mmCIF file of C-alpha atoms and ligand atoms in Angstrom:
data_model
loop_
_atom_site.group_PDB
_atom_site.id
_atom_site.type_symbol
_atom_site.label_atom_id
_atom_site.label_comp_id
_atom_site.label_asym_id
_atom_site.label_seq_id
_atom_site.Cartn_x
_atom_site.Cartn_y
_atom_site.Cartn_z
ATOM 1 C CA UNK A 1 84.749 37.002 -33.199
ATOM 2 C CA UNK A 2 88.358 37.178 -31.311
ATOM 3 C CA UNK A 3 87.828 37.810 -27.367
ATOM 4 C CA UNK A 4 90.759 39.958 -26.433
ATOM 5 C CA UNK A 5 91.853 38.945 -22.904
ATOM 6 C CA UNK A 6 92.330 41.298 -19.990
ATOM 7 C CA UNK A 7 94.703 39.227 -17.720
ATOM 8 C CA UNK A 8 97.354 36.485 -18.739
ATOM 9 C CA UNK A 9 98.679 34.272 -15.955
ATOM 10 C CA UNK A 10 101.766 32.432 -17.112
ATOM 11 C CA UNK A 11 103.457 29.854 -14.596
ATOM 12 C CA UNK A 12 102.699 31.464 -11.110
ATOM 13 C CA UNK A 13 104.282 29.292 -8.404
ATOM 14 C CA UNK A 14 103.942 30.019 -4.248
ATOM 15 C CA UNK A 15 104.734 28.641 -1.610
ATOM 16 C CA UNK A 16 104.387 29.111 1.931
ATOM 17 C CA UNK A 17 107.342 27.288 3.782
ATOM 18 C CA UNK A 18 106.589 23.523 2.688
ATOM 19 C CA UNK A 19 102.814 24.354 1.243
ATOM 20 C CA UNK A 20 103.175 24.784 -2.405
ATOM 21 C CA UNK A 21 99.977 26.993 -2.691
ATOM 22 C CA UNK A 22 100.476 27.140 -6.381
ATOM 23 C CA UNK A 23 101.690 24.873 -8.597
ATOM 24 C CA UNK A 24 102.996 26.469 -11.957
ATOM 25 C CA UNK A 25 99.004 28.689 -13.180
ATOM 26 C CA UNK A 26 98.386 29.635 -16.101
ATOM 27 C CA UNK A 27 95.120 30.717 -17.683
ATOM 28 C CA UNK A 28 93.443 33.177 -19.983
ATOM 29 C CA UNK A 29 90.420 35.697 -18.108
ATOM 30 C CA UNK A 30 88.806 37.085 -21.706
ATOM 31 C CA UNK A 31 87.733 40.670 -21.805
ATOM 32 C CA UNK A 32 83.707 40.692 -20.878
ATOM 33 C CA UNK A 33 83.651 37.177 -18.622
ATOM 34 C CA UNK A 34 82.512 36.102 -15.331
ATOM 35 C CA UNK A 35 85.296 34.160 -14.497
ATOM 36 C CA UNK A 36 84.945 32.323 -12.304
ATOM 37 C CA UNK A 37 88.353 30.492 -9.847
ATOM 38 C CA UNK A 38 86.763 27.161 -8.751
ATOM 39 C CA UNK A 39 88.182 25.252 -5.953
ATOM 40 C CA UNK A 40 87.802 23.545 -2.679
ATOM 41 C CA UNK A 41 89.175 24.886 0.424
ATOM 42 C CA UNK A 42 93.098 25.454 -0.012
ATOM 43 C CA UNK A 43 93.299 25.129 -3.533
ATOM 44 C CA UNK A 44 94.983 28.184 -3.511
ATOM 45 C CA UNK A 45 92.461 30.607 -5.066
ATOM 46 C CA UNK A 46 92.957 33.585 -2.443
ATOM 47 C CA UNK A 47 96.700 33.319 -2.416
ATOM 48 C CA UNK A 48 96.414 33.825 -6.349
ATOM 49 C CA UNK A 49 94.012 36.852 -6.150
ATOM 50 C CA UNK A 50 96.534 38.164 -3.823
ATOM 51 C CA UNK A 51 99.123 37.645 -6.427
ATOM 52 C CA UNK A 52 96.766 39.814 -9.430
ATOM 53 C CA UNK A 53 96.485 42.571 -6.375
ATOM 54 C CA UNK A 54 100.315 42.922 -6.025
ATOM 55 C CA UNK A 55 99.418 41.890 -2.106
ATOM 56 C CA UNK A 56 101.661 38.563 -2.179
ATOM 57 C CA UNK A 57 104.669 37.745 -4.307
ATOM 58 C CA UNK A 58 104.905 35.087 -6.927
ATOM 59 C CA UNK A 59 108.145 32.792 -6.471
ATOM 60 C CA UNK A 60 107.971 32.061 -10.013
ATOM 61 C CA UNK A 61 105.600 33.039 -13.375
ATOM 62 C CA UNK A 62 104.166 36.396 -14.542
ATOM 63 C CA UNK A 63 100.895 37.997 -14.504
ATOM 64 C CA UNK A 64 99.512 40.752 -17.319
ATOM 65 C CA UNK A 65 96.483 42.468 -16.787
ATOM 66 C CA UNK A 66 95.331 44.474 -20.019
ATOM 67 C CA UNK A 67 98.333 43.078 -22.307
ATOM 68 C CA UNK A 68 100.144 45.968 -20.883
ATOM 69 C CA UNK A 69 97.828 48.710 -22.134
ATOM 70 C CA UNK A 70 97.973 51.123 -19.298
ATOM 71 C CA UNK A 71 101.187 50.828 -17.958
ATOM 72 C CA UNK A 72 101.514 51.205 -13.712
ATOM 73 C CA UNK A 73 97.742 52.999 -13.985
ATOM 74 C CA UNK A 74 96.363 49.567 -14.921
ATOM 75 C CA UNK A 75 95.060 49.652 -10.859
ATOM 76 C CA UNK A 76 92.788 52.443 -11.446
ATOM 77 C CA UNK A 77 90.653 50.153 -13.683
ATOM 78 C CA UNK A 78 90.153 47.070 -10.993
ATOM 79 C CA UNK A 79 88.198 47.505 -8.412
ATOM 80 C CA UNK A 80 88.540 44.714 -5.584
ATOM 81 C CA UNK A 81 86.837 43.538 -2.667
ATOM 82 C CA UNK A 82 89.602 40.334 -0.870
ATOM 83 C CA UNK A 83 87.964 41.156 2.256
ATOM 84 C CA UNK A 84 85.106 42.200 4.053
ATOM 85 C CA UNK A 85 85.749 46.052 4.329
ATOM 86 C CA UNK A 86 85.617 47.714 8.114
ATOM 87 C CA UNK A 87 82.364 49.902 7.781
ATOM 88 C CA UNK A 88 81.632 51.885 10.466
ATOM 89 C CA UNK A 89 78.398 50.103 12.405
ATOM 90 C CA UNK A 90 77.142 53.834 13.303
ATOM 91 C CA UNK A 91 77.632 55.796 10.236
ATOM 92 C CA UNK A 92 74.994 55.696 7.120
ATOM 93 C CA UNK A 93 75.980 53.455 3.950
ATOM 94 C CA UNK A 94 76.306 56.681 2.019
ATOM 95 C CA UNK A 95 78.564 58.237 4.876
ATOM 96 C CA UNK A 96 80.874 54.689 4.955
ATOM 97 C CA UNK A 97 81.875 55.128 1.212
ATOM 98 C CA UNK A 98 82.430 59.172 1.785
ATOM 99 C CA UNK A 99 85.151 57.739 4.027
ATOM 100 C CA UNK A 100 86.552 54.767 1.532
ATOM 101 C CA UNK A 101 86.546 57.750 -1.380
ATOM 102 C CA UNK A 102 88.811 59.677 0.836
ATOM 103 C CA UNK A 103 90.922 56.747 2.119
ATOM 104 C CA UNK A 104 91.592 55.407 -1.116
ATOM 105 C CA UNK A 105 91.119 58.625 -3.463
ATOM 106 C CA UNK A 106 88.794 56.642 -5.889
ATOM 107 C CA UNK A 107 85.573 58.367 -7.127
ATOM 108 C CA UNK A 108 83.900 61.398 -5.868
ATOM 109 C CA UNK A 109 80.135 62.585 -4.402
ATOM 110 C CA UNK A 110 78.713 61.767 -7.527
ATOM 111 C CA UNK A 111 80.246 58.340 -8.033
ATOM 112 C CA UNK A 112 78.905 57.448 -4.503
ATOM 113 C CA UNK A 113 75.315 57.928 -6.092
ATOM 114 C CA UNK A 114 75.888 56.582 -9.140
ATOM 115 C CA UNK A 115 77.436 53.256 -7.207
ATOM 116 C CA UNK A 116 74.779 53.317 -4.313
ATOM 117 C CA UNK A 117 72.024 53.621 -7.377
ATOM 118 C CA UNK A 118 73.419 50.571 -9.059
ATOM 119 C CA UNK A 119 74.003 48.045 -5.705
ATOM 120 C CA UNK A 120 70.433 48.766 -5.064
ATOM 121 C CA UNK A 121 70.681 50.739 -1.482
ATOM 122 C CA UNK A 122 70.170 54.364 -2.532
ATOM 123 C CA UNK A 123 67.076 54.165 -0.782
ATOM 124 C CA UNK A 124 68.535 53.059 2.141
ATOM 125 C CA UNK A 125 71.679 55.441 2.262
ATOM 126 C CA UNK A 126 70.599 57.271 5.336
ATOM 127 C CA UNK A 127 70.304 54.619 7.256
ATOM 128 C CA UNK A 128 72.756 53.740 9.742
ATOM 129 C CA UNK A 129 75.422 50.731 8.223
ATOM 130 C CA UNK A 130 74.387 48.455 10.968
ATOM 131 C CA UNK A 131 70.646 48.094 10.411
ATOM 132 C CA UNK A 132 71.782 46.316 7.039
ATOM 133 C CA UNK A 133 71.192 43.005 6.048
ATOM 134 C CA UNK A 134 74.276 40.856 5.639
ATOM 135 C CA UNK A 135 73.044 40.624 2.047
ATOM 136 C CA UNK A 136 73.033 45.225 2.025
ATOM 137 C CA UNK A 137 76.566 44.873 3.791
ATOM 138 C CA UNK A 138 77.946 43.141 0.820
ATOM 139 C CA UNK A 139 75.948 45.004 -1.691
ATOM 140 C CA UNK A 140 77.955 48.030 0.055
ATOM 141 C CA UNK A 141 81.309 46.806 0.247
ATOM 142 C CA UNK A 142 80.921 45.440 -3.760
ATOM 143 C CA UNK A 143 79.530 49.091 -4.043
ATOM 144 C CA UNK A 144 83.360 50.280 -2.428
ATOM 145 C CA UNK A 145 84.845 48.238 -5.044
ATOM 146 C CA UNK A 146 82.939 49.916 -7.809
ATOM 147 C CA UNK A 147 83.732 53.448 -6.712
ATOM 148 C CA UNK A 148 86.343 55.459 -9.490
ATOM 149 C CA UNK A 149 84.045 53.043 -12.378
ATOM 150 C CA UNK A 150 86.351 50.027 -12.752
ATOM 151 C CA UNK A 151 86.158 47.802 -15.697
ATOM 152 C CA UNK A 152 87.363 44.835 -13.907
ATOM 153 C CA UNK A 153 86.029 43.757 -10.686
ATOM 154 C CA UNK A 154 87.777 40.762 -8.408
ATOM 155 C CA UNK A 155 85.444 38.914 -5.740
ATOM 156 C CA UNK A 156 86.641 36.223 -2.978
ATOM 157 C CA UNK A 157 83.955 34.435 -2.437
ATOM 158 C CA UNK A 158 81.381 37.388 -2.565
ATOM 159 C CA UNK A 159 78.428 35.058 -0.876
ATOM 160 C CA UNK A 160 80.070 33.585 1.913
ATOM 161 C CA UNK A 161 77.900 33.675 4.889
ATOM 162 C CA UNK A 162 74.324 34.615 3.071
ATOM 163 C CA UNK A 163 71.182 33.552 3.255
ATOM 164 C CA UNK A 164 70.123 32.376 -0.508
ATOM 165 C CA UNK A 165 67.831 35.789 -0.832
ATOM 166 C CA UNK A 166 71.790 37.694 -0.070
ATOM 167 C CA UNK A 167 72.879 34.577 -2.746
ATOM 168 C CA UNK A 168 70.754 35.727 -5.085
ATOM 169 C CA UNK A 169 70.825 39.327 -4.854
ATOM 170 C CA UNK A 170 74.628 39.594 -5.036
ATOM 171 C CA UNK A 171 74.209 37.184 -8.182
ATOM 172 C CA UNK A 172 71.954 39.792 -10.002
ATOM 173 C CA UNK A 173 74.434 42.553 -9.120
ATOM 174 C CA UNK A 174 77.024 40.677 -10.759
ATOM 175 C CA UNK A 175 75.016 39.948 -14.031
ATOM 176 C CA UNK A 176 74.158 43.581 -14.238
ATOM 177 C CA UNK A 177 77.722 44.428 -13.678
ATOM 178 C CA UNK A 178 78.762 41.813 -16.266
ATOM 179 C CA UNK A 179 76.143 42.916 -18.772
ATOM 180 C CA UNK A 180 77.269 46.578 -18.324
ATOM 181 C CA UNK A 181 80.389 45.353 -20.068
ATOM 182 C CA UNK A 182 82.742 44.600 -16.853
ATOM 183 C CA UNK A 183 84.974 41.680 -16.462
ATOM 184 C CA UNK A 184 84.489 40.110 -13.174
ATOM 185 C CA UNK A 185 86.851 37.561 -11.738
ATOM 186 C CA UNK A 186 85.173 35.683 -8.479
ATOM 187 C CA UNK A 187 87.241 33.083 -6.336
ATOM 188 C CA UNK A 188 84.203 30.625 -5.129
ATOM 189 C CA UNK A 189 83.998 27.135 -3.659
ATOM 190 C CA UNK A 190 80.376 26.989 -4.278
ATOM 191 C CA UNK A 191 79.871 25.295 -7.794
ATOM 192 C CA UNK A 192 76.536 26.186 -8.059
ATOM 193 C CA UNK A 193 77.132 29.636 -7.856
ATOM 194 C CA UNK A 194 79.977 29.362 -10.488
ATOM 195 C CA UNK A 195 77.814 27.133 -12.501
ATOM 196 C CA UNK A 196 75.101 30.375 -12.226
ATOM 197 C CA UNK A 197 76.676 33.239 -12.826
ATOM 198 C CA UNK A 198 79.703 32.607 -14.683
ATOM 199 C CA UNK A 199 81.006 32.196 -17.959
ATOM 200 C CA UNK A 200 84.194 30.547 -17.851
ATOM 201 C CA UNK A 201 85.756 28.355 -15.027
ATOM 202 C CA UNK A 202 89.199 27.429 -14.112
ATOM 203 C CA UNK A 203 89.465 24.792 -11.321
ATOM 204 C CA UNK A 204 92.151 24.304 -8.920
ATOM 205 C CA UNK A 205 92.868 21.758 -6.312
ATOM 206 C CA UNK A 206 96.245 21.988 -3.993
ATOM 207 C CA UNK A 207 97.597 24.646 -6.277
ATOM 208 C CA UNK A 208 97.440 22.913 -9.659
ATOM 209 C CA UNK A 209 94.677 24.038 -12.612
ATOM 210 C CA UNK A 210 92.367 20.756 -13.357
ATOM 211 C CA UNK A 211 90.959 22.464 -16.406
ATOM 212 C CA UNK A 212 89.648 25.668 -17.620
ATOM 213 C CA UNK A 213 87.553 27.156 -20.222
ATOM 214 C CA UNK A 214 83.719 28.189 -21.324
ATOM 215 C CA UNK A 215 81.998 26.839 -18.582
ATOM 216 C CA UNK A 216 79.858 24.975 -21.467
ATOM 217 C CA UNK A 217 82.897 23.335 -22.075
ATOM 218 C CA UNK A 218 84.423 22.497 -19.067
ATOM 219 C CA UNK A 219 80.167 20.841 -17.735
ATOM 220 C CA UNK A 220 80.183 18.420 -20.549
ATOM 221 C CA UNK A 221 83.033 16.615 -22.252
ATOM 222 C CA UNK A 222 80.548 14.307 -23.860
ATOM 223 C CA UNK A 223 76.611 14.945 -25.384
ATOM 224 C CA UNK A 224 74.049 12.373 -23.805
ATOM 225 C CA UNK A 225 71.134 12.443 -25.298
ATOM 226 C CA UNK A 226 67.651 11.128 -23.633
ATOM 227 C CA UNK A 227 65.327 9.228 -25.495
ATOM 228 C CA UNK A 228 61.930 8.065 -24.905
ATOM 229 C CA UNK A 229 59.303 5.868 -27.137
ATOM 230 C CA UNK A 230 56.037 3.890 -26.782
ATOM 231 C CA UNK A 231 58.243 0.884 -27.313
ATOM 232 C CA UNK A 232 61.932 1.665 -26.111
ATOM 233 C CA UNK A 233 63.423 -1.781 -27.404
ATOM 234 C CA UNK A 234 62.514 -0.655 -30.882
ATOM 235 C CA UNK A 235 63.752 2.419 -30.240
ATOM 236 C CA UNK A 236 67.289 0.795 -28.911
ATOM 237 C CA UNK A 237 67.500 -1.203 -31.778
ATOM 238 C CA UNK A 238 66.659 1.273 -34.381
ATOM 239 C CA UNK A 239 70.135 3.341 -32.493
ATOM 240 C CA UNK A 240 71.807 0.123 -32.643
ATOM 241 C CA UNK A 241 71.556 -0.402 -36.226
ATOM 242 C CA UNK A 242 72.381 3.351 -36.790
ATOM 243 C CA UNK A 243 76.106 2.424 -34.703
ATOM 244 C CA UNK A 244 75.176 4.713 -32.195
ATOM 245 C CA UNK A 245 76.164 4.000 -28.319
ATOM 246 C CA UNK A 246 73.427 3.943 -25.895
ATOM 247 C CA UNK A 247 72.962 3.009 -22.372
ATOM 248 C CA UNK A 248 69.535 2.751 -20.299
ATOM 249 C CA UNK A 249 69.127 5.117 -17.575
ATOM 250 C CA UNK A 250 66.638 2.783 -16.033
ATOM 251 C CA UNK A 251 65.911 4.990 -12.971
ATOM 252 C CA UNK A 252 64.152 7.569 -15.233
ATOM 253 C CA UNK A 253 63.017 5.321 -17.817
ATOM 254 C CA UNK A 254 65.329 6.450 -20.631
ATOM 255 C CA UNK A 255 66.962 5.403 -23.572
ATOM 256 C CA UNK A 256 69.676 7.242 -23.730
ATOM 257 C CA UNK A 257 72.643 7.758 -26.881
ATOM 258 C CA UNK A 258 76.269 8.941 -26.454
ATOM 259 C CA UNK A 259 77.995 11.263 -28.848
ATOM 260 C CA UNK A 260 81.716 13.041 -28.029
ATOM 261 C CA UNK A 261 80.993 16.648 -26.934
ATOM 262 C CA UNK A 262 79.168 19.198 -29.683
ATOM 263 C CA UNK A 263 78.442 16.599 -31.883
ATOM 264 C CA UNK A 264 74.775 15.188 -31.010
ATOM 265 C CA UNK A 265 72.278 15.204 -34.267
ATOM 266 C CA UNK A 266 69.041 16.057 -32.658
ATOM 267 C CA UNK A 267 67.663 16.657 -35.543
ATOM 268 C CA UNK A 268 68.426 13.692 -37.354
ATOM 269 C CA UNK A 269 68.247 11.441 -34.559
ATOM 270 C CA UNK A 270 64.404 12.525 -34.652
ATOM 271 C CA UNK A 271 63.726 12.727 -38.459
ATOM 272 C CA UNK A 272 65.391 9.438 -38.579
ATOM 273 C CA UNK A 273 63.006 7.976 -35.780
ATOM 274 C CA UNK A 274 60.170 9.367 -37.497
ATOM 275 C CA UNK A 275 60.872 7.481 -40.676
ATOM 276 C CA UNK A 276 61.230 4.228 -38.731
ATOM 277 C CA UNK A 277 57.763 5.047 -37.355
ATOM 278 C CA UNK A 278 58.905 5.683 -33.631
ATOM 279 C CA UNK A 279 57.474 8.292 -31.974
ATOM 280 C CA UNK A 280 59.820 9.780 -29.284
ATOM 281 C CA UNK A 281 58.013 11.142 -26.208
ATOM 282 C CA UNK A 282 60.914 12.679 -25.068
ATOM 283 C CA UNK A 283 64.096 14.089 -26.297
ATOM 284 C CA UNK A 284 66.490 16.081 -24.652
ATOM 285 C CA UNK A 285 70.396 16.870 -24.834
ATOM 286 C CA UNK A 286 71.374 16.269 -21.335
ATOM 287 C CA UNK A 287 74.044 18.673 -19.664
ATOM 288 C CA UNK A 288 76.819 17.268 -17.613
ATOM 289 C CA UNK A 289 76.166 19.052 -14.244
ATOM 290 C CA UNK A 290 79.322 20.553 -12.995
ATOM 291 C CA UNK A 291 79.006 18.710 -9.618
ATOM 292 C CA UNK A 292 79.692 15.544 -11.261
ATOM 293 C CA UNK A 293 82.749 16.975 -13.574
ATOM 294 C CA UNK A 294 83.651 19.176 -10.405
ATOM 295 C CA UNK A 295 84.026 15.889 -8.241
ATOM 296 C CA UNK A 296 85.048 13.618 -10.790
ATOM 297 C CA UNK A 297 87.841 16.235 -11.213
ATOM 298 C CA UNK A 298 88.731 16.478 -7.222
ATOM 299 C CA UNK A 299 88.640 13.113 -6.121
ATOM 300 C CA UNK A 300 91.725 11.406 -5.633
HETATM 301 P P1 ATP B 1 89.999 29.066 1.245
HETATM 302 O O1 ATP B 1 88.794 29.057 0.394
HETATM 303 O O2 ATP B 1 89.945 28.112 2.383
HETATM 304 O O3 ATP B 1 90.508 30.448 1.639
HETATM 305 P P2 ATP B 1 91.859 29.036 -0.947
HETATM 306 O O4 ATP B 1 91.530 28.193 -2.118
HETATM 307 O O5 ATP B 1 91.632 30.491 -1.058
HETATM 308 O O6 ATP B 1 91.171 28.446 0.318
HETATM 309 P P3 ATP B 1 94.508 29.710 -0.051
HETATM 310 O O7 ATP B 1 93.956 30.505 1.107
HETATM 311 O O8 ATP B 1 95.136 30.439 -1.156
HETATM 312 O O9 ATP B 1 93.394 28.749 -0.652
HETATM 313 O O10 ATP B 1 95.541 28.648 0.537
HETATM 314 C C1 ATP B 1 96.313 27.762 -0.265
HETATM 315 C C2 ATP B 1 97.258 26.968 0.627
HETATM 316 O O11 ATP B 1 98.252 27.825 1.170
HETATM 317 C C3 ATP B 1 96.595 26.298 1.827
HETATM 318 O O12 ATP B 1 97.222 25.070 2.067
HETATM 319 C C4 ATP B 1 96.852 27.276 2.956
HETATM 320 O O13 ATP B 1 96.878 26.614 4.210
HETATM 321 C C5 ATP B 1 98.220 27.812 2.593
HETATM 322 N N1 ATP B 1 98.415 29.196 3.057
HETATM 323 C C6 ATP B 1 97.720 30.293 2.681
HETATM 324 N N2 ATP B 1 98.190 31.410 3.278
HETATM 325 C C7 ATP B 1 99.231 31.021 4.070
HETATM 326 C C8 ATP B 1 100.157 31.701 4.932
HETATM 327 N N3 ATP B 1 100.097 33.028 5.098
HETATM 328 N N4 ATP B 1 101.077 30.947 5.568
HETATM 329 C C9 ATP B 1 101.163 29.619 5.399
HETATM 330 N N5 ATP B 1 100.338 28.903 4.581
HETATM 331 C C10 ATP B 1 99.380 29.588 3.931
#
């Protein structure tokens, strides 16, 4: 199947004075991702959201959001939230986005249903913005960014400052948003939350891209598999004489067998146990957590 993509990035370079914020970006965001723009603090992940919303200037490098499909209209089909919108603490959640539909003429009285139905505080649209929970308060600004139906919908760090039930909550939005056929482009520095909810990663540090991709790609660049028998030097051996690599993760107990990435024979490696008369116990292809690549990446 070929993934059409709905932004290009080609060599985008800023600076601010002697800070080179970024460093020559380029990457792919394919039509129906959660992409998610992974990167400690300063990498340069808000500067280069500001660059997709026309807020900042690139010195150098192009951007392309829907391979030019809609001409200057392509901003009627992104919604964005770069920061926390000023809601009025006194007026309902349903009143708040009355006021963003006539500030920014996106959407209408029906859209404000339809986009307080699907961030979950319909029920509580009455009720005055500033009995929310920090959790609702995002769920309503998100809810801003959705009004006019966007298909493409950009997030700077969309769980900063929430407790993990607001973590959580905002994550479901986003899967139901994804799964509802939007592209969604988040700038996070929380890995876990990119490792979560999104399908490909790019990672930055001081302006330059590490590595991007599926974010099954970009966890492992090797298969380990974990092996356990009755009698593990048997089981060692029996790898041994098959030329396969294997280390012992003693800590757990394992025997465990290397194989580059996409390649491990599960199958085979169990049939062919089973004919040697080893019984495995345990068997498992183990995923490279992106902490480890996500550090191993960073680290100077
Ligand atoms: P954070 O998560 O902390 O916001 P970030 O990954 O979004 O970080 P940016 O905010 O894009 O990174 O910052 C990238 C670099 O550019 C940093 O070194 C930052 O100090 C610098 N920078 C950003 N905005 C400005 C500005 N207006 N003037 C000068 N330097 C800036």
């Amino acid at each position: 199947m070929v993934v059409s993509s709905i932004l290009q990035i080609n060599n985008i370079r800023k600076s601010y004075g002697p800070v080179r914020a970024l460093n020559d970006v380029s990457l792919c965001v394919p039509e129906g991702s959660v992409y998610g723009l992974l990167g400690p603090n300063g990498s340069g992940k808000t500067t280069l959201l500001g660059i997709l919303m026309s807020v900042l200037r690139p010195q150098d490098g192009s951007y392309n959001w829907f391979n030019g499909a809609f001409g200057d209209d392509y901003r009627k089909k992104i919604g964005c939230l770069l920061e926390t919108p000023n809601f009025y603490h006194y007026l309902s959640g349903e009143e708040n986005l009355r006021i963003t539909v006539s500030i920014s003429g996106r959407g209408n009285e029906e859209d404000i249903t339809r986009v307080l139905k699907l961030v979950g505080l319909f029920e509580r649209r009455k009720h005055r913005f500033g009995t929310y929970s920090l959790g609702m308060k995002q769920r309503l600004a998100i809810g801003a960014a959705l009004l006019g139906d966007p298909t493409v919908l950009v997030l700077d760090e969309p769980t900063n400052g929430l407790d993990p039930v607001g973590i959580a909550e905002i994550r479901d939005l986003i899967r139901k948003l994804n799964q509802q056929g939007r592209t969604i482009l988040i700038a996070s520095h929380l890995l876990d939350e990119v490792e979560k909810v999104c399908t490909h990663v790019a990672i930055l540090k001081k302006g330059v891209l590490l590595t991007d991709g599926p974010v099954s790609d970009v966890l492992m660049d090797e298969d380990v598999v974990e092996m356990k028998a009755a009698d593990p030097v048997l089981l060692q051996n029996h790898l041994k004489s098959q030329q396969i690599e294997t280390f012992v993760d003693s800590e757990l107990g394992l025997i465990c067998a290397r194989f580059p990435k996409g390649t491990a024979p599960i199958e085979e490696l169990n049939r062919r146990c089973m004919e040697q008369g080893i019984v495995l116990t345990h068997l498992l292809l183990r995923k490279k957590k992106l902490e480890t690549r996500f550090f191993e990446l960073t680290n100077d």
